Amino acid sequence: MGLLKKKQVQYILIGLVLALLPFIFGFKRATVTMLDTVVIYAIAALGFNILLGYSGQISLGHAAFMGIGAYLSAFITMELQLPFLLAILLSGVVPMLIGLLLGLVALRLEGHYLAIATLGLGVTIQHIFKEWTGFTGGFSGAKAPYASIFGYAFKSRESFFVLAIAVLVLLSIFAYHFLTSKAGRALVAMRNSEHAAKAMGVSLFKYKLIAFAVSAFYAGVAGSLYMHLIRYSDPNTWGIELSLNLLGMVVIGGLATIGGSILGAAFIVIIPELLKEIPVLGEIRSLSTILTGVALILVIRFMPYGLVRVGKQIQSKRQDRKNKSSLKQQISKP
């Protein structure tokens, strides 16, 4: 029982259960593809949550890092004919290094200035994708082979789901250890109060840069997986809409929580698909974008801690009511 209390073991067990779902229930190909997409976006959202939820820094250009990871993975596996494992690793490392370089400039800004700067960086990188035809294929797009490890190709959506879950579990375990380490505690202190953290000797710029780099690594890995799932990508995929969706996943799911990132990704991907089945709503263009905006407003207004903490929020309100009721009874007594 003591072993089950460890977060690493819990993540592995949950991952095993989730990986078996498509095989147990025999979902349709489209449904499994949707689940694959949820897991991929959950990886990107988890990295984004480290930046926004734990360090308090916002980025509106994170889709560009996913794009870098996607195109790089396609180039390594398609053009250079190198293994997928090397491709997915480099697809995380290269965006991380680029994130470090960009962060040296961008992270000297704060608040909405940082948001505007990262938005500009994202738009710039997207235009590079459109013009650098030798690497990205421009508007014609780039293609990638099936993901393959030790000769086994993940051709079916179900097998790819197992691969994506394995990556998500590994990165969740890493995120847990990172966030409970000295660096993670520094990020939380910085988010709560930069002045107090600085007074305690925390280097604000150093830990902001670390958070930016780690989140870029997660985004690059997610981009690599997306590329080998869809096996095609064009520059329009990696625009501001995706960056806003990542923001929505983190805020709706729950800031500063690993589970919130996954829940938020599931909400943003699955709910619009379910609403499309409704006759009137299914005809609305940009339904996903509209839903994200409405959900953000409602969550910020009524569930500021995200969907992952709704149960605790309800329990806390009930306890407050009980305390108030008890206090009134005590006051009313002679």
Short mmCIF file of C-alpha atoms in Angstrom, two decimals:
data_model
loop_
_atom_site.label_atom_id
_atom_site.label_comp_id
_atom_site.label_asym_id
_atom_site.label_seq_id
_atom_site.Cartn_x
_atom_site.Cartn_y
_atom_site.Cartn_z
CA MET A 1 0.00 0.00 0.00
CA GLY A 2 2.88 2.34 0.69
CA LEU A 3 4.10 1.82 -2.86
CA LEU A 4 0.72 2.88 -4.26
CA LYS A 5 1.00 6.22 -2.47
CA LYS A 6 3.99 7.19 -4.62
CA LYS A 7 3.08 9.54 -7.44
CA GLN A 8 5.30 7.72 -9.93
CA VAL A 9 3.48 4.44 -9.34
CA GLN A 10 0.08 6.14 -9.56
CA TYR A 11 0.99 7.73 -12.91
CA ILE A 12 2.17 4.38 -14.28
CA LEU A 13 -0.97 2.54 -13.15
CA ILE A 14 -3.28 5.22 -14.55
CA GLY A 15 -1.30 5.15 -17.80
CA LEU A 16 -1.66 1.37 -18.07
CA VAL A 17 -5.42 1.58 -17.56
CA LEU A 18 -5.81 4.34 -20.15
CA ALA A 19 -3.61 2.54 -22.68
CA LEU A 20 -5.88 -0.51 -22.52
CA LEU A 21 -9.15 1.38 -23.12
CA PRO A 22 -9.09 1.31 -26.97
CA PHE A 23 -8.39 -2.44 -26.93
CA ILE A 24 -11.12 -3.18 -24.37
CA PHE A 25 -13.91 -1.09 -25.87
CA GLY A 26 -12.93 -1.32 -29.55
CA PHE A 27 -13.39 2.37 -30.33
CA LYS A 28 -13.74 3.57 -33.91
CA ARG A 29 -10.61 4.83 -35.68
CA ALA A 30 -11.82 8.44 -35.46
CA THR A 31 -12.40 8.11 -31.72
CA VAL A 32 -8.93 6.66 -31.11
CA THR A 33 -7.42 9.45 -33.24
CA MET A 34 -9.21 11.96 -31.02
CA LEU A 35 -7.80 10.25 -27.91
CA ASP A 36 -4.31 10.33 -29.46
CA THR A 37 -4.74 14.06 -30.00
CA VAL A 38 -5.84 14.55 -26.39
CA VAL A 39 -2.67 12.87 -25.11
CA ILE A 40 -0.43 14.89 -27.44
CA TYR A 41 -2.02 18.18 -26.41
CA ALA A 42 -1.85 17.10 -22.77
CA ILE A 43 1.94 16.83 -23.11
CA ALA A 44 2.16 20.34 -24.55
CA ALA A 45 -0.28 21.68 -21.91
CA LEU A 46 1.74 20.07 -19.13
CA GLY A 47 4.84 21.96 -20.25
CA PHE A 48 2.81 25.16 -20.65
CA ASN A 49 1.46 24.71 -17.12
CA ILE A 50 5.01 24.65 -15.77
CA LEU A 51 5.51 28.06 -17.38
CA LEU A 52 2.15 29.64 -16.57
CA GLY A 53 0.79 27.76 -13.58
CA TYR A 54 4.00 27.33 -11.60
CA SER A 55 6.20 30.28 -12.65
CA GLY A 56 3.42 32.74 -13.49
CA GLN A 57 4.78 33.58 -16.96
CA ILE A 58 2.48 33.70 -19.99
CA SER A 59 3.36 32.83 -23.59
CA LEU A 60 1.15 33.25 -26.65
CA GLY A 61 3.63 31.73 -29.06
CA HIS A 62 4.06 28.19 -27.78
CA ALA A 63 2.50 26.65 -30.88
CA ALA A 64 5.67 27.66 -32.72
CA PHE A 65 7.75 25.32 -30.53
CA MET A 66 5.36 22.49 -31.35
CA GLY A 67 5.84 23.33 -35.02
CA ILE A 68 9.63 23.26 -34.69
CA GLY A 69 9.45 19.84 -33.07
CA ALA A 70 7.08 18.56 -35.76
CA TYR A 71 9.13 19.72 -38.76
CA LEU A 72 12.41 18.67 -37.18
CA SER A 73 11.11 15.18 -36.46
CA ALA A 74 9.83 14.86 -40.03
CA PHE A 75 13.17 16.03 -41.45
CA ILE A 76 15.22 13.67 -39.27
CA THR A 77 13.14 10.58 -40.01
CA MET A 78 12.20 11.33 -43.63
CA GLU A 79 15.25 13.06 -45.09
CA LEU A 80 18.07 11.85 -42.84
CA GLN A 81 16.53 8.39 -42.32
CA LEU A 82 17.47 8.42 -38.63
CA PRO A 83 15.57 6.55 -35.86
CA PHE A 84 12.36 7.92 -34.40
CA LEU A 85 13.72 7.84 -30.84
CA LEU A 86 16.54 10.19 -31.85
CA ALA A 87 14.05 12.38 -33.70
CA ILE A 88 11.67 12.79 -30.78
CA LEU A 89 14.57 13.53 -28.41
CA LEU A 90 16.04 16.19 -30.71
CA SER A 91 12.56 17.55 -31.33
CA GLY A 92 12.46 18.40 -27.65
CA VAL A 93 16.06 19.50 -27.19
CA VAL A 94 16.24 21.89 -30.17
CA PRO A 95 13.08 23.88 -29.23
CA MET A 96 14.43 23.95 -25.67
CA LEU A 97 17.68 25.54 -26.87
CA ILE A 98 15.78 27.96 -29.09
CA GLY A 99 13.53 28.72 -26.13
CA LEU A 100 16.60 29.52 -24.05
CA LEU A 101 17.86 31.97 -26.66
CA LEU A 102 14.48 33.63 -27.13
CA GLY A 103 13.90 33.64 -23.39
CA LEU A 104 17.07 35.65 -22.82
CA VAL A 105 15.29 38.53 -24.53
CA ALA A 106 11.60 37.89 -23.93
CA LEU A 107 11.79 37.09 -20.21
CA ARG A 108 13.25 40.48 -19.39
CA LEU A 109 9.68 41.66 -19.90
CA GLU A 110 6.73 41.10 -17.58
CA GLY A 111 2.96 40.78 -17.72
CA HIS A 112 1.22 41.80 -20.93
CA TYR A 113 4.52 42.97 -22.42
CA LEU A 114 5.78 39.38 -22.21
CA ALA A 115 2.54 38.10 -23.76
CA ILE A 116 2.86 40.52 -26.69
CA ALA A 117 6.54 39.66 -27.18
CA THR A 118 5.89 35.89 -27.25
CA LEU A 119 2.96 36.45 -29.60
CA GLY A 120 5.31 38.30 -31.96
CA LEU A 121 7.87 35.49 -31.72
CA GLY A 122 5.20 32.90 -32.51
CA VAL A 123 3.97 34.81 -35.57
CA THR A 124 7.55 35.30 -36.78
CA ILE A 125 8.40 31.61 -36.50
CA GLN A 126 5.17 30.68 -38.28
CA HIS A 127 6.15 32.92 -41.20
CA ILE A 128 9.57 31.23 -41.26
CA PHE A 129 7.73 27.92 -41.63
CA LYS A 130 5.92 29.36 -44.67
CA GLU A 131 9.07 30.67 -46.35
CA TRP A 132 11.65 27.99 -45.49
CA THR A 133 10.44 25.53 -48.11
CA GLY A 134 13.62 23.45 -48.03
CA PHE A 135 12.95 22.45 -44.44
CA THR A 136 9.18 22.72 -43.99
CA GLY A 137 7.86 22.39 -47.52
CA GLY A 138 6.15 25.76 -47.17
CA PHE A 139 2.42 25.73 -47.93
CA SER A 140 2.82 22.31 -49.57
CA GLY A 141 3.56 20.94 -46.11
CA ALA A 142 5.89 18.22 -44.86
CA LYS A 143 5.32 14.50 -44.55
CA ALA A 144 6.60 12.00 -41.98
CA PRO A 145 6.76 8.21 -41.76
CA TYR A 146 5.11 6.08 -39.09
CA ALA A 147 6.79 6.21 -35.69
CA SER A 148 9.04 3.16 -35.35
CA ILE A 149 11.00 1.80 -32.38
CA PHE A 150 13.39 -1.15 -32.75
CA GLY A 151 11.75 -2.16 -36.02
CA TYR A 152 8.16 -1.99 -34.76
CA ALA A 153 6.07 0.58 -36.63
CA PHE A 154 3.16 2.17 -34.77
CA LYS A 155 0.81 2.09 -37.75
CA SER A 156 -2.49 1.57 -35.96
CA ARG A 157 -4.09 4.34 -33.94
CA GLU A 158 -4.32 2.00 -30.93
CA SER A 159 -0.60 1.20 -30.89
CA PHE A 160 0.24 4.88 -31.29
CA PHE A 161 -2.04 5.64 -28.33
CA VAL A 162 0.06 3.28 -26.19
CA LEU A 163 3.22 5.10 -27.34
CA ALA A 164 1.75 8.53 -26.62
CA ILE A 165 0.54 7.42 -23.16
CA ALA A 166 4.03 6.07 -22.37
CA VAL A 167 5.58 9.45 -23.28
CA LEU A 168 2.95 11.32 -21.25
CA VAL A 169 3.59 9.13 -18.19
CA LEU A 170 7.37 9.61 -18.43
CA LEU A 171 7.03 13.38 -18.79
CA SER A 172 4.47 13.53 -15.96
CA ILE A 173 6.90 11.73 -13.66
CA PHE A 174 9.68 14.09 -14.70
CA ALA A 175 7.39 17.10 -14.13
CA TYR A 176 6.48 15.83 -10.64
CA HIS A 177 10.13 15.42 -9.63
CA PHE A 178 11.06 18.76 -11.22
CA LEU A 179 8.26 20.64 -9.46
CA THR A 180 9.05 19.10 -6.07
CA SER A 181 12.75 19.91 -6.40
CA LYS A 182 14.52 23.11 -5.44
CA ALA A 183 13.81 24.57 -8.87
CA GLY A 184 10.09 23.80 -8.56
CA ARG A 185 9.86 25.37 -5.11
CA ALA A 186 11.63 28.45 -6.48
CA LEU A 187 9.07 28.70 -9.30
CA VAL A 188 6.16 28.51 -6.85
CA ALA A 189 7.75 31.14 -4.60
CA MET A 190 8.31 33.37 -7.63
CA ARG A 191 4.69 32.95 -8.76
CA ASN A 192 3.31 33.81 -5.33
CA SER A 193 5.46 36.91 -4.90
CA GLU A 194 8.44 37.89 -7.01
CA HIS A 195 9.57 40.45 -4.43
CA ALA A 196 9.48 37.90 -1.60
CA ALA A 197 11.26 35.28 -3.75
CA LYS A 198 13.96 37.78 -4.68
CA ALA A 199 14.40 38.71 -1.02
CA MET A 200 14.94 35.00 -0.28
CA GLY A 201 17.75 34.83 -2.82
CA VAL A 202 15.82 33.31 -5.74
CA SER A 203 17.22 34.38 -9.13
CA LEU A 204 14.04 35.40 -10.95
CA PHE A 205 15.54 35.51 -14.43
CA LYS A 206 17.32 32.17 -14.00
CA TYR A 207 14.21 30.26 -12.95
CA LYS A 208 12.00 32.02 -15.49
CA LEU A 209 14.45 30.88 -18.16
CA ILE A 210 14.43 27.31 -16.83
CA ALA A 211 10.61 27.22 -16.89
CA PHE A 212 10.56 28.63 -20.44
CA ALA A 213 13.09 26.06 -21.64
CA VAL A 214 11.33 23.09 -20.00
CA SER A 215 7.97 24.11 -21.43
CA ALA A 216 9.52 24.48 -24.90
CA PHE A 217 10.94 20.94 -24.58
CA TYR A 218 7.48 19.53 -23.81
CA ALA A 219 5.98 21.45 -26.73
CA GLY A 220 8.63 20.10 -29.11
CA VAL A 221 8.02 16.50 -28.04
CA ALA A 222 4.26 16.99 -28.48
CA GLY A 223 4.88 18.41 -31.95
CA SER A 224 6.97 15.37 -32.89
CA LEU A 225 4.23 12.97 -31.80
CA TYR A 226 1.61 14.98 -33.67
CA MET A 227 3.69 14.82 -36.84
CA HIS A 228 4.01 11.05 -36.70
CA LEU A 229 0.32 10.63 -35.87
CA ILE A 230 -1.08 12.75 -38.72
CA ARG A 231 2.05 12.23 -40.86
CA TYR A 232 1.57 15.65 -42.47
CA SER A 233 1.89 19.25 -41.37
CA ASP A 234 1.51 22.71 -42.91
CA PRO A 235 2.40 26.12 -41.38
CA ASN A 236 -1.22 27.06 -40.65
CA THR A 237 -1.38 24.33 -38.01
CA TRP A 238 1.05 26.16 -35.74
CA GLY A 239 -0.66 29.52 -35.39
CA ILE A 240 -2.09 31.72 -32.66
CA GLU A 241 -5.25 29.60 -32.38
CA LEU A 242 -3.26 26.62 -31.12
CA SER A 243 -1.36 28.82 -28.65
CA LEU A 244 -4.66 30.14 -27.29
CA ASN A 245 -5.98 26.58 -27.04
CA LEU A 246 -2.95 25.63 -24.94
CA LEU A 247 -3.70 28.59 -22.69
CA GLY A 248 -7.31 27.45 -22.46
CA MET A 249 -6.32 23.88 -21.58
CA VAL A 250 -4.20 25.03 -18.66
CA VAL A 251 -6.66 27.57 -17.25
CA ILE A 252 -9.77 25.43 -17.75
CA GLY A 253 -8.13 22.24 -16.48
CA GLY A 254 -6.45 23.86 -13.52
CA LEU A 255 -3.34 25.97 -13.02
CA ALA A 256 -0.36 24.43 -11.24
CA THR A 257 -1.63 20.86 -11.49
CA ILE A 258 -0.42 17.95 -13.61
CA GLY A 259 -3.90 16.42 -13.75
CA GLY A 260 -5.40 19.76 -14.73
CA SER A 261 -3.28 19.88 -17.88
CA ILE A 262 -4.59 16.49 -18.99
CA LEU A 263 -8.21 17.28 -18.06
CA GLY A 264 -8.03 20.62 -19.87
CA ALA A 265 -6.67 18.99 -23.02
CA ALA A 266 -9.49 16.45 -22.95
CA PHE A 267 -12.06 19.23 -22.54
CA ILE A 268 -10.75 21.34 -25.43
CA VAL A 269 -10.48 18.38 -27.82
CA ILE A 270 -13.46 16.19 -26.93
CA ILE A 271 -16.27 18.65 -26.05
CA PRO A 272 -16.29 20.44 -29.45
CA GLU A 273 -16.47 17.05 -31.20
CA LEU A 274 -19.47 16.08 -29.08
CA LEU A 275 -21.20 19.42 -29.72
CA LYS A 276 -20.80 18.97 -33.47
CA GLU A 277 -23.26 16.09 -33.27
CA ILE A 278 -25.97 18.54 -32.15
CA PRO A 279 -27.79 19.74 -35.32
CA VAL A 280 -27.77 23.51 -34.72
CA LEU A 281 -24.39 23.79 -32.98
CA GLY A 282 -22.73 21.53 -35.53
CA GLU A 283 -23.32 24.14 -38.24
CA ILE A 284 -21.49 26.92 -36.39
CA ARG A 285 -18.09 27.74 -37.85
CA SER A 286 -15.14 28.01 -35.46
CA LEU A 287 -17.16 26.23 -32.79
CA SER A 288 -14.00 25.11 -31.01
CA THR A 289 -12.67 28.67 -30.71
CA ILE A 290 -16.01 29.98 -29.45
CA LEU A 291 -16.26 27.18 -26.89
CA THR A 292 -12.74 27.86 -25.62
CA GLY A 293 -13.52 31.54 -25.11
CA VAL A 294 -16.83 30.91 -23.33
CA ALA A 295 -15.31 28.17 -21.17
CA LEU A 296 -12.43 30.44 -20.15
CA ILE A 297 -14.84 33.16 -19.03
CA LEU A 298 -17.03 30.74 -17.07
CA VAL A 299 -14.11 28.96 -15.42
CA ILE A 300 -12.37 32.18 -14.40
CA ARG A 301 -15.64 33.53 -13.01
CA PHE A 302 -17.05 30.48 -11.23
CA MET A 303 -14.20 27.93 -10.99
CA PRO A 304 -10.95 29.90 -10.67
CA TYR A 305 -9.03 26.78 -9.64
CA GLY A 306 -10.05 24.82 -12.75
CA LEU A 307 -12.12 21.73 -13.40
CA VAL A 308 -9.65 19.47 -11.61
CA ARG A 309 -10.43 21.17 -8.28
CA VAL A 310 -14.22 21.47 -8.64
CA GLY A 311 -14.78 18.76 -6.03
CA LYS A 312 -12.58 20.50 -3.48
CA GLN A 313 -14.19 23.85 -4.26
CA ILE A 314 -17.69 22.44 -3.64
CA GLN A 315 -16.53 20.73 -0.44
CA SER A 316 -14.94 23.98 0.76
CA LYS A 317 -18.16 25.93 0.15
CA ARG A 318 -20.19 23.33 2.02
CA GLN A 319 -17.81 23.53 4.95
CA ASP A 320 -18.05 27.33 4.96
CA ARG A 321 -21.85 27.11 5.05
CA LYS A 322 -21.69 24.65 7.94
CA ASN A 323 -19.31 26.93 9.84
CA LYS A 324 -21.56 29.95 9.26
CA SER A 325 -24.63 27.99 10.30
CA SER A 326 -22.88 26.77 13.45
CA LEU A 327 -21.74 30.30 14.25
CA LYS A 328 -25.29 31.67 13.87
CA GLN A 329 -26.63 28.99 16.19
CA GLN A 330 -24.05 29.84 18.82
CA ILE A 331 -24.83 33.55 18.55
CA SER A 332 -28.60 32.96 18.79
CA LYS A 333 -28.25 30.94 21.99
CA PRO A 334 -29.10 32.94 25.18
#
